[in-house]
Coordinates of C-alpha atoms in Angstrom, one line a residue:
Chain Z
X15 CA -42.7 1.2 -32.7
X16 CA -45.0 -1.5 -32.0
X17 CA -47.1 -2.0 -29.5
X18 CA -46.3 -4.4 -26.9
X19 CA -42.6 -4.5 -27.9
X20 CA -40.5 -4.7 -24.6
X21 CA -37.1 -4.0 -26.2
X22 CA -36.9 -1.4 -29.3
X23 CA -33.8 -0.4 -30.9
X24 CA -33.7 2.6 -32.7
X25 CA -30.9 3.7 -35.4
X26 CA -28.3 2.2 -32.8
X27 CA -25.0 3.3 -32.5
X28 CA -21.6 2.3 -30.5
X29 CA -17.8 3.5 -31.9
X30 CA -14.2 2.5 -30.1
X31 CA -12.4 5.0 -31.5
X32 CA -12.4 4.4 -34.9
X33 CA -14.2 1.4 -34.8
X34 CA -18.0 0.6 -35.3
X35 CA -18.8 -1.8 -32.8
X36 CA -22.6 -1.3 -33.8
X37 CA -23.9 0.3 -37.0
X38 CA -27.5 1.4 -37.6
X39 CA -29.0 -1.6 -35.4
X40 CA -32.8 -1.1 -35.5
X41 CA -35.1 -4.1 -34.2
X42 CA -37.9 -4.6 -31.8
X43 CA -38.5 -7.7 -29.3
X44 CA -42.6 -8.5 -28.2
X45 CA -44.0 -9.4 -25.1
X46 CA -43.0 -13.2 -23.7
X47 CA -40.3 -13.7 -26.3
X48 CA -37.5 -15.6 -26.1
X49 CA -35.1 -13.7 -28.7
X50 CA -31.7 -15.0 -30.1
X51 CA -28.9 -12.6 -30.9
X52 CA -26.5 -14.5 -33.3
X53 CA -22.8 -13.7 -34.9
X54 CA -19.6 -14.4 -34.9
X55 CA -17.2 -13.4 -32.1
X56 CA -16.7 -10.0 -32.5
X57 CA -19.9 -9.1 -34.3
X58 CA -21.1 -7.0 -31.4
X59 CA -23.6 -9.2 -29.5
X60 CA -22.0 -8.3 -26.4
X61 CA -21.5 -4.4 -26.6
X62 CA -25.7 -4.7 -27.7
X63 CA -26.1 -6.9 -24.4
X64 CA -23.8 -4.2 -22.2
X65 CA -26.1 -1.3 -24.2
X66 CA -29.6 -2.6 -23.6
X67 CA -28.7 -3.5 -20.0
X68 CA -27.2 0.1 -18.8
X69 CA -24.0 -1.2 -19.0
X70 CA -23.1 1.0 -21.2
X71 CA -23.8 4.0 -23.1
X72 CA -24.5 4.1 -27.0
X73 CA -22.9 6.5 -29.2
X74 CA -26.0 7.5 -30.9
X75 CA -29.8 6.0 -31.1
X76 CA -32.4 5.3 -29.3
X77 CA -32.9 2.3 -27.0
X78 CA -36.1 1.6 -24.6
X79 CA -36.8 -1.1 -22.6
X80 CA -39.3 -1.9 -21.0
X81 CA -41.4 1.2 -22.3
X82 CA -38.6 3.5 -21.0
X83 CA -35.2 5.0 -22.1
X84 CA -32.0 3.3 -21.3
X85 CA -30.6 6.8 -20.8
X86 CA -33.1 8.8 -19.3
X87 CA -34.4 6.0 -17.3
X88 CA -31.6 3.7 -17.0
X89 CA -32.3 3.4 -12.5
X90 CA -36.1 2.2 -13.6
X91 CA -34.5 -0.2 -16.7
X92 CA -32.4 -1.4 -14.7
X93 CA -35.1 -2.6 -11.8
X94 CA -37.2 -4.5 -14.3
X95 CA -34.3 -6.1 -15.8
X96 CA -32.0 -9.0 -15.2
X97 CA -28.8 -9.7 -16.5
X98 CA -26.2 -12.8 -17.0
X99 CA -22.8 -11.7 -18.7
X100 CA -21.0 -13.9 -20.3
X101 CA -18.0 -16.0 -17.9
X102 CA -20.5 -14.8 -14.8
X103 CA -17.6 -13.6 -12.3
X104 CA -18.9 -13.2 -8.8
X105 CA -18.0 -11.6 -5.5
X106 CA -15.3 -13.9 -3.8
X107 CA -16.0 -12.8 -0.6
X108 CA -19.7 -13.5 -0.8
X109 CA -21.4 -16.7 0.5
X110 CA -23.8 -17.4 -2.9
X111 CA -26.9 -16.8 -0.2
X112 CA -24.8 -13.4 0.9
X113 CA -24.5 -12.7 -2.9
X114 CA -28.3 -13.1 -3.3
X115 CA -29.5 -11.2 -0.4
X116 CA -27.4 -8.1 -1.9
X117 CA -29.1 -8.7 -5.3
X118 CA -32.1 -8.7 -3.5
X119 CA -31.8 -5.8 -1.2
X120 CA -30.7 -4.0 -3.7
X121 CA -33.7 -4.3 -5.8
X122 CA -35.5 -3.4 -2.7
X123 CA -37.1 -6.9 -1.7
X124 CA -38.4 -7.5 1.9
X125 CA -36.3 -9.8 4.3
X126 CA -39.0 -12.0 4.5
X127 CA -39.8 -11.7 0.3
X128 CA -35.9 -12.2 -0.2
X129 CA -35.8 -15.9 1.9
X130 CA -38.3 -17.3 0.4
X131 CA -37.3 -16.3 -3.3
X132 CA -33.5 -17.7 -1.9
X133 CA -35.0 -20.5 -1.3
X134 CA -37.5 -20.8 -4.1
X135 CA -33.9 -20.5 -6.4
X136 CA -31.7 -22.8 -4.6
X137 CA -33.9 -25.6 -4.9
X138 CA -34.9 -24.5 -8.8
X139 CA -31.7 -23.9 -9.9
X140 CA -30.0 -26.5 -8.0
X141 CA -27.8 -24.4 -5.5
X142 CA -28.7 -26.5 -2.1
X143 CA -25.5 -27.6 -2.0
X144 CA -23.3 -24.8 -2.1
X145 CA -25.8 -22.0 -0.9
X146 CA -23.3 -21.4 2.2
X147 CA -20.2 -21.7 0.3
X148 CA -18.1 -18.0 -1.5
X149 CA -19.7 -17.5 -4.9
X150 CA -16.3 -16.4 -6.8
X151 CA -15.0 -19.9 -5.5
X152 CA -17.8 -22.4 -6.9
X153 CA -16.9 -24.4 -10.0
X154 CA -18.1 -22.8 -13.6
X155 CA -21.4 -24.8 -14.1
X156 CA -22.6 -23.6 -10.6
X157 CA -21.1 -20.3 -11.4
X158 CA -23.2 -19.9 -14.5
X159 CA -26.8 -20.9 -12.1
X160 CA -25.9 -18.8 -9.4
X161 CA -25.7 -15.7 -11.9
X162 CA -28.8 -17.0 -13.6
X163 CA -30.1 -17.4 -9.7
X164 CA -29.1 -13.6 -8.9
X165 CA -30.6 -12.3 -12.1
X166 CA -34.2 -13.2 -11.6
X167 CA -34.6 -13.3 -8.0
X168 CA -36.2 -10.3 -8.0
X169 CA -38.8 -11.4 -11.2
X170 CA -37.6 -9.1 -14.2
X171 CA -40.1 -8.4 -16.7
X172 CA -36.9 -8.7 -19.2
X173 CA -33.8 -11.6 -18.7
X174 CA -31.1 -11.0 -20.9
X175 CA -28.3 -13.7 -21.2
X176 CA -24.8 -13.7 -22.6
X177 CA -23.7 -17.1 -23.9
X178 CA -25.5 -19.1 -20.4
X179 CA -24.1 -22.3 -21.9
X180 CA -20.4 -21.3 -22.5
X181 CA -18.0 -23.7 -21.4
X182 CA -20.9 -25.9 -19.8
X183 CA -21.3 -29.5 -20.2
X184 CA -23.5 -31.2 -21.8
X185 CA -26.2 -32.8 -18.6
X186 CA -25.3 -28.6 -17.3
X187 CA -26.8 -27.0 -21.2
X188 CA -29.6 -29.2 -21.0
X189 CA -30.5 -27.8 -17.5
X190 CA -29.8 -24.6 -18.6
X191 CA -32.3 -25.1 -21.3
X192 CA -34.5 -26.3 -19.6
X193 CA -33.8 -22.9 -17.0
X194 CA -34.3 -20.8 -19.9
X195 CA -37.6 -22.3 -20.9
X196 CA -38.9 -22.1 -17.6
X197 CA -38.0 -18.4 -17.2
X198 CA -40.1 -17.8 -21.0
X199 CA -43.3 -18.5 -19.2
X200 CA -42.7 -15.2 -17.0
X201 CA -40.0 -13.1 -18.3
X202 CA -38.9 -11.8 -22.0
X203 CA -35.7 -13.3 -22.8
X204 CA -32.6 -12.3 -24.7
X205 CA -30.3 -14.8 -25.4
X206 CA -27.0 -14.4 -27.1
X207 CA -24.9 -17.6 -28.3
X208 CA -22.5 -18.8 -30.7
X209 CA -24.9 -22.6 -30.8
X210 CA -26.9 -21.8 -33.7
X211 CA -28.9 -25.3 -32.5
X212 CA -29.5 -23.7 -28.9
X213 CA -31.1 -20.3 -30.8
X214 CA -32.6 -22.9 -33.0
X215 CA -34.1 -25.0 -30.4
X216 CA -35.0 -22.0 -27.6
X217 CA -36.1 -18.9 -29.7
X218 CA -38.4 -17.3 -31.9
X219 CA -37.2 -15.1 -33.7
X220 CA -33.2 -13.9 -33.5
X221 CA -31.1 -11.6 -35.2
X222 CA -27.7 -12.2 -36.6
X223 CA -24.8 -9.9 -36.2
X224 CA -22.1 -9.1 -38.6
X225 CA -19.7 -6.9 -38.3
X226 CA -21.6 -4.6 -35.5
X227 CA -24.9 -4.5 -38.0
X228 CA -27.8 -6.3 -38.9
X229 CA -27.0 -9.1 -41.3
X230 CA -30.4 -11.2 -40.3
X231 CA -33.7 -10.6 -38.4
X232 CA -36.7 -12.9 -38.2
X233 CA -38.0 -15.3 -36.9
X234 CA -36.3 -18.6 -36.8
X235 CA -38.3 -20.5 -39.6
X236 CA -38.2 -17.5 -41.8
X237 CA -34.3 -17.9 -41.4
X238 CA -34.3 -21.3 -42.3
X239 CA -33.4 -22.8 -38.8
X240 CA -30.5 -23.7 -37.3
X241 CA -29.1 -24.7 -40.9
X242 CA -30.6 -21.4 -42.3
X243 CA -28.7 -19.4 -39.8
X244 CA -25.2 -21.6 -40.9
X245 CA -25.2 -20.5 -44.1
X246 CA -25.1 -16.5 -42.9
X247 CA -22.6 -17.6 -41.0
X248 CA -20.4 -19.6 -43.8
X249 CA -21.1 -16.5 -46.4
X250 CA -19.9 -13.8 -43.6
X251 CA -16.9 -16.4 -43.4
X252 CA -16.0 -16.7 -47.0
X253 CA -16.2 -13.0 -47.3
X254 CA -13.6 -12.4 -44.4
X255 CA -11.8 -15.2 -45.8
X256 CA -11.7 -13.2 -49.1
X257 CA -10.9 -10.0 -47.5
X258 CA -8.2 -11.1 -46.0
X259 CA -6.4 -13.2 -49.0
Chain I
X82 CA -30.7 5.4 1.3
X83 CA -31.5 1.2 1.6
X84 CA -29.4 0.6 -2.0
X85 CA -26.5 2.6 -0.4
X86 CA -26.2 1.3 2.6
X87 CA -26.9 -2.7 0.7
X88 CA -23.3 -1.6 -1.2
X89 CA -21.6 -0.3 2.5
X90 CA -22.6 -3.9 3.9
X91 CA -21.2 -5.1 0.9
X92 CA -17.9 -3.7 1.4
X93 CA -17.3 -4.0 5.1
X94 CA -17.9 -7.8 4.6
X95 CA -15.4 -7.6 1.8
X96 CA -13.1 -5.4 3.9
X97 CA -13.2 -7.8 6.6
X98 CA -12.9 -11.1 4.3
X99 CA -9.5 -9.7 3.2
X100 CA -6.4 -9.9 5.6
X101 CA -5.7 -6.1 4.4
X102 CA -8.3 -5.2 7.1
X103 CA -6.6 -7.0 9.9
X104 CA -3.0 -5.8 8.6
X105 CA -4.3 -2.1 9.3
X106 CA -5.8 -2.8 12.4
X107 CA -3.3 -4.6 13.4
X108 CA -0.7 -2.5 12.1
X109 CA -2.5 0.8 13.9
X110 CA -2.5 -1.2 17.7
X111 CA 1.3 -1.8 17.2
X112 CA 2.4 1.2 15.6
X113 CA 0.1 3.4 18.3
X114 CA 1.4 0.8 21.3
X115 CA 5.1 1.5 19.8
X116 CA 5.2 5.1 19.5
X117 CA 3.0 5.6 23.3
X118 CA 5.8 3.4 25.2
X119 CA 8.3 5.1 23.4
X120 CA 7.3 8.7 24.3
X121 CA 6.1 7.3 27.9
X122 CA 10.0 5.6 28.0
X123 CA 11.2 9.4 27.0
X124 CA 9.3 10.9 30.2
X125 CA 10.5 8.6 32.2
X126 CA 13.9 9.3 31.6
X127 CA 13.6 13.5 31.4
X128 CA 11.3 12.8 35.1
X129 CA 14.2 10.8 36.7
X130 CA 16.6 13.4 35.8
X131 CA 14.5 16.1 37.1
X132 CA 14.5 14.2 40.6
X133 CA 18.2 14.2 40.3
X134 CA 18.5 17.1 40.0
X135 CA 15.6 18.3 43.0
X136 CA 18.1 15.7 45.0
X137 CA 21.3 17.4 44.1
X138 CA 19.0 20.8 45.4
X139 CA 19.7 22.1 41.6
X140 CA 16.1 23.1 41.2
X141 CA 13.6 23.2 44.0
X142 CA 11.6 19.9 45.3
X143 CA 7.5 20.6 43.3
X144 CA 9.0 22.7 41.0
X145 CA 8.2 21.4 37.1
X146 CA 9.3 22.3 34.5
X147 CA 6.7 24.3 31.7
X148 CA 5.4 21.8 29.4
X149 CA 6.9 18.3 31.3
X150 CA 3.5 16.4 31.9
X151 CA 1.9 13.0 30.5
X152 CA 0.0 15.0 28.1
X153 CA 2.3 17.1 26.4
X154 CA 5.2 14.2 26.6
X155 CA 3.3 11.3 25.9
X156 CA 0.2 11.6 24.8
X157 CA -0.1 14.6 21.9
X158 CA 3.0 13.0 20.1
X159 CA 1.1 9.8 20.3
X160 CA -2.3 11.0 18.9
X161 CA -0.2 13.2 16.1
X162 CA 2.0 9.9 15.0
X163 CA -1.3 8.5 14.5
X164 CA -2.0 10.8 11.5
X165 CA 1.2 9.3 9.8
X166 CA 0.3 5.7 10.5
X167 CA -3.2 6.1 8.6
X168 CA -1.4 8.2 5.6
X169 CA 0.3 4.4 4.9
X170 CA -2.6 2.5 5.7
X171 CA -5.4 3.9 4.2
X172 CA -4.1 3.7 0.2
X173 CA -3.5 -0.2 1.3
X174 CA -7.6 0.0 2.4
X175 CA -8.8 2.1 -0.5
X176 CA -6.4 0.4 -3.5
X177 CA -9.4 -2.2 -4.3
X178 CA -12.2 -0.6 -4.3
X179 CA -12.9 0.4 -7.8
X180 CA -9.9 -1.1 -9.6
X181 CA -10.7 -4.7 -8.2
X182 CA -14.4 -4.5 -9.4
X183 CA -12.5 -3.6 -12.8
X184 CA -10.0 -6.8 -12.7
X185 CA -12.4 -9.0 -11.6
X186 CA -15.0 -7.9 -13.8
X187 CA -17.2 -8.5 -11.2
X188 CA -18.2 -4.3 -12.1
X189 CA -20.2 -5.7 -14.9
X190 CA -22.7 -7.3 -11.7
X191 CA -22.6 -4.2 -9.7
X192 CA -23.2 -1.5 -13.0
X193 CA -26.1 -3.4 -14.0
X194 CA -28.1 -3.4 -10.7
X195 CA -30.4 -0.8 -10.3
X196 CA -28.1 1.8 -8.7
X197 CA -26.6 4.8 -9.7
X198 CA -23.1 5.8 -9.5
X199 CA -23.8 8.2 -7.0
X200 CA -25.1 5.8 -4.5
X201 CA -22.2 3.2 -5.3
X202 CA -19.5 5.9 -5.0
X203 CA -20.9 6.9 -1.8
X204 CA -21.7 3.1 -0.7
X205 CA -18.0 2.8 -0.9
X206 CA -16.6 5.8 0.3
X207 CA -19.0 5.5 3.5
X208 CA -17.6 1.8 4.0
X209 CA -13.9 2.9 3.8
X210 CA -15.0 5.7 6.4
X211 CA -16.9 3.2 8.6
X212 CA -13.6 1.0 8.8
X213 CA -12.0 3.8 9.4
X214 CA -13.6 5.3 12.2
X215 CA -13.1 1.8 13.8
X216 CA -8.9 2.2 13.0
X217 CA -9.0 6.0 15.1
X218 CA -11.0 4.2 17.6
X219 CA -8.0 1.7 18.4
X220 CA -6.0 5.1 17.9
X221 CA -7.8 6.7 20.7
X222 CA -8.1 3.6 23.1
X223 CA -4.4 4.5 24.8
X224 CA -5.7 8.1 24.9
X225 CA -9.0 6.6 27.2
X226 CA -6.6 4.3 29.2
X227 CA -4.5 6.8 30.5
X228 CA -7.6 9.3 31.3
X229 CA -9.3 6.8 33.5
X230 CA -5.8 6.8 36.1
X231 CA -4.6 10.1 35.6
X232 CA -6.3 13.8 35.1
X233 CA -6.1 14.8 31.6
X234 CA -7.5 17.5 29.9
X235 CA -9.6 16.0 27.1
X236 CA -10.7 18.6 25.2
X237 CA -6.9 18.2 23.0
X238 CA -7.3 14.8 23.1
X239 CA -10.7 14.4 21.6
X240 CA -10.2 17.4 19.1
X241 CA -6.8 15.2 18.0
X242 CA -8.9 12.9 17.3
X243 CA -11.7 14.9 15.3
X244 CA -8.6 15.8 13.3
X245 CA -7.6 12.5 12.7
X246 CA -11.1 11.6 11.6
X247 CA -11.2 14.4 9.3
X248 CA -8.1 13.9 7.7
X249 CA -9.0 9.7 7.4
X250 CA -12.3 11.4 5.7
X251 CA -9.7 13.6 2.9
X252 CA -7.1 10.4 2.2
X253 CA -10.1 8.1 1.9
X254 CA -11.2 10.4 -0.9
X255 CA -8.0 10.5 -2.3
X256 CA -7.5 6.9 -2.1
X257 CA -11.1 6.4 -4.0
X258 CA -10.2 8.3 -6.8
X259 CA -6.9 6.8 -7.4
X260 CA -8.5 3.6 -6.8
X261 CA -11.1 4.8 -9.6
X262 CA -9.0 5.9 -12.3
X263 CA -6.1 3.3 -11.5
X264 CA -5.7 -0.1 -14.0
X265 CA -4.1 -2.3 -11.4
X266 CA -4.3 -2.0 -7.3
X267 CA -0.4 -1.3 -7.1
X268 CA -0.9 1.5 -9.1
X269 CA -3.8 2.7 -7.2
X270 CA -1.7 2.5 -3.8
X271 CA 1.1 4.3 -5.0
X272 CA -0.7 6.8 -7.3
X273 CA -2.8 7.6 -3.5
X274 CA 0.1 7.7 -1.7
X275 CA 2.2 9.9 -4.6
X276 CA -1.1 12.6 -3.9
X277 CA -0.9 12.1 -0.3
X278 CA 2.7 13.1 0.4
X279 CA 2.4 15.9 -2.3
X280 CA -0.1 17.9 -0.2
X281 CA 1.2 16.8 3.1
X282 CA 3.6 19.6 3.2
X283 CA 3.8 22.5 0.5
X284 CA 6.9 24.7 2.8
X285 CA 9.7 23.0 0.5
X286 CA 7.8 25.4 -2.4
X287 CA 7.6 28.7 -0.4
X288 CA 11.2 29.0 -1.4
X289 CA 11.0 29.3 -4.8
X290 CA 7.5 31.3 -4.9
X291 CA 6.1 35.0 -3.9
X292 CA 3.7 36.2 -0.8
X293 CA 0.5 35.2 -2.3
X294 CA 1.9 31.7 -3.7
X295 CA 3.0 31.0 -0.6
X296 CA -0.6 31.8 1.3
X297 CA -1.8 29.5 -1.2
X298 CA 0.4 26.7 -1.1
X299 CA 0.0 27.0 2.8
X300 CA -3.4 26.8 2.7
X301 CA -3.1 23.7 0.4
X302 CA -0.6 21.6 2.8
X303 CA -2.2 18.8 5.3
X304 CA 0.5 19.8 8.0
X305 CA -0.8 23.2 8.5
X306 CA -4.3 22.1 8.7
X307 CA -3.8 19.7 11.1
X308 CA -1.8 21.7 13.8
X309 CA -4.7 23.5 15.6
X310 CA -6.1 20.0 16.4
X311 CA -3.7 18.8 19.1
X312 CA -3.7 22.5 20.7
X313 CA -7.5 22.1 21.0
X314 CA -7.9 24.4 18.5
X315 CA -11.2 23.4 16.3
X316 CA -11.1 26.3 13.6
X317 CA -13.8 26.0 10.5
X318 CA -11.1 27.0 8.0
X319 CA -9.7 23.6 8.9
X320 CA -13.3 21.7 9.1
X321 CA -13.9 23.4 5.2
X322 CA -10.4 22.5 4.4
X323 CA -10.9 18.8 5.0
X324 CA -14.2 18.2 4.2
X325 CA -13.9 20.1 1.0
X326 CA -10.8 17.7 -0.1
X327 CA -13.1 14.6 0.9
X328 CA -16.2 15.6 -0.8
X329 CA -14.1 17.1 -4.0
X330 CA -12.4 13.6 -4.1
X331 CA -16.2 11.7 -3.8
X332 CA -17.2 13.7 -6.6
X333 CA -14.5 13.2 -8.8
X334 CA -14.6 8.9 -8.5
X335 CA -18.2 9.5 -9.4
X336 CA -17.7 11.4 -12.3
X337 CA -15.2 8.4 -13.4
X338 CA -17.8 5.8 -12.7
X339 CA -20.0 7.6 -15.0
X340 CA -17.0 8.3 -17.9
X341 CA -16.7 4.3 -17.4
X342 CA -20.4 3.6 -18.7
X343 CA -19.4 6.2 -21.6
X344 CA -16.4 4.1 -22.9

């Protein structure tokens, strides 16, 4: 493994049953990076996601983040991490300042460390407006900041995001982006997306998924961009497409 | 200790968001209010036949009979149909507490926080116990009403409501780890109230089982655990009993919060 790396992957593992949602994933992600995952739907970017953040368990292989192991240390991962799933679904019953003082308490910040990082988010991220309002019942753009919000309030030395931009208009991905960009310059981030132009435009270096392994890993020149990236994607295609006929 | 009690806050504010809450609270006061004017109704009636009858010189004037006073009339049955009430309510409180996190998905938020199942199995389980408490505290309100205007002997009436405590402490647990296991909240009500009934009262067995069985089975039934309570009986068999069905319940929903992050 190589020094510095903040996320390494080891000869990763995860079955359903029968079914291989991850084969032999091995890959490493450096200091300050922002790092695309890439694939189809169904290719396993999520199960990775739901692996790396303690979500859930691998089958086999090793996984550390953060300099520590995702089983034997998942409590410490899990401190130094921050996580946005994909469709962000929030407590109903929690006001979205209610929703980020649990975040915060729970990752042990001070009363008087939490307000000021509240407030710090709510006028970063937008959320003046409906600070006071129930999380679960804000609309989907706000939904997606709030989640962003209640992942790094408590400054993760790792951010990982599934598919921040799903659903989202357009003026609410540019913002996003522009979120994402901002949160580069203090955290690692690990972004997974379908928008090969997003990966293109916010990453460097991604890894493309097919089929629960490894069908791409570099960095985004080496790929060939956003176009680079397309034509994985058309080959894995035609090669379904093929299967199935 | 600060991340545990961060998820009972949690839930209480959840508890209390939902109009479940207020329906059990609710639901206790009327139920408890029914049930203490109909016993107090009862008393009246067998006291007003008792004067008759000193009037008609059938018994003599002072003379009472064994066991005719406020406490054994009115209030025991009272405290004792409490125990009932809180074997219907508390699936209704319990039914979301896992299962909702589940259909919601909002358990992908909580999983991924820095705390282990441990402290979010207990973080629940404490919050249920906490609104609990509160539902035997309306339970023993008629209990403290009537002590302030007449003499009672309270040691019954407050080891009644240790029992009831207790036993809110084993059907929480019970509740949990339907709530845990269960797909959908209806299941989860019904799957708690299917395990509640079952070890309410094992007698109906005896008849079709041998000595020891039947020891057993005894052991194993609610009813006969709850019994010494209202006598003012506190007896450790009954304190293990309890807490042992609590704690073996806890363990088990954390067990399935773990097998969760397996699948």
């Amino acid at each position: 493994m190589t020094d510095g790396a903040v996320v390494e992957v080891e000869g990763l593992w995860k079955d359903y049953g029968p079914l291989h949602a991850l084969a032999d994933v091995t890959f490493e992600i450096g200091q300050g990076e922002v790092f695309g995952l890439l694939g189809r739907n169904g290719s396993g970017k999520t199960t990775l996601l739901r692996i790396l953040t303690g979500y859930r368990l691998p089958t086999a292989g090793s996984v550390r983040v953060a300099g520590m192991d995702i089983i034997r240390q998942s409590l410490a991962v899990r401190r130094r991490i921050g996580y946005m799933p994909e469709h962000p679904q929030l407590y109903a019953d929690l006001t979205v300042r209610g929703l980020l003082r649990f975040v915060g308490n729970v990752h042990g910040l001070s009363r008087a460390r939490q307000k000021s990082r509240i407030e710090e988010l709510a006028s970063h991220f937008g959320l003046g407006a409906v600070i006071d309002r129930l999380a679960g019942h804000c609309s989907k753009g706000y939904r997606a900041r709030i989640s962003l919000a209640a992942a790094v309030i408590h400054e993760p030395q790792v951010v990982f995001l599934d598919e921040p931009t799903d659903g989202l208009d357009p003026e609410q991905r540019h913002q996003t982006h522009e979120l994402v960009r901002q949160l580069s310059e203090k955290s690692t981030v690990v972004l997974s997306s379908h928008d090969l132009d997003e990966v293109g435009a916010l990453c460097s270096r991604a890894l493309v998924l097919d089929r629960g392994r490894i069908a791409k890993l570099g960095a985004i020149d080496e790929l060939g961009g956003a176009s680079g990236i397309a034509e994985v994607f058309r080959q894995t295609h035609e090669r379904d497409k093929g299967q199935e006929t | 200790m600060r991340a545990t009690l961060t998820v009972v806050r949690k839930e209480l504010t959840g508890l209390f968001a939902s109009p479940i809450a207020y329906i059990a609270l609710t639901a206790m006061a009327l139920s408890m209010s029914l049930f203490f004017l109909d016993n107090l109704k009862a008393f009246n009636t067998q006291i007003m036949l008792l004067q008759t009858r000193t009037a008609f010189n059938q018994i003599g004037a002072g003379m009472m009979p064994p066991g005719l006073n406020l406490f054994e009339q009115v209030l025991l049955p009272t405290v004792t149909d409490t125990a009932l009430v809180l074997l219907a309510i508390i699936p209704l409180i319990t039914m979301g507490m896992f299962c909702e996190e589940r259909t919601r998905r909002t358990d992908e938020l909580l999983l991924t926080l820095p705390l282990s199942n441990t402290q979010i199995a207990a973080g629940k389980f404490l919050a249920t116990f906490v609104f609990l408490v509160a539902v035997v505290a309306i339970a023993s309100l008629l209990p403290a009403i009537s002590a302030a205007h007449t003499e009672l002997d309270m040691g019954p009436i407050l080891a009644s409501l240790m029992g009831l405590l207790l036993l809110s402490f084993a059907l929480a647990s019970i509740g949990l780890l339907c709530s845990a296991l269960a797909d959908s909240q209806l299941v989860a009500a019904l799957s708690a109230y299917a395990v509640s009934m079952a070890i309410l009262d094992f007698s109906w067995m005896m008849e079709f089982t041998g000595d020891t069985a039947d020891r057993v089975l005894q052991y194993l039934s609610l009813m006969t655990h709850m019994g010494g309570f209202p006598r003012g009986i506190i007896s450790l068999t009954d304190i293990v009993y309890f807490t042992g069905l609590g704690l073996g319940g806890f363990l088990l929903a954390r067990v399935s919060l773990a097998l969760e992050r397996i699948n």
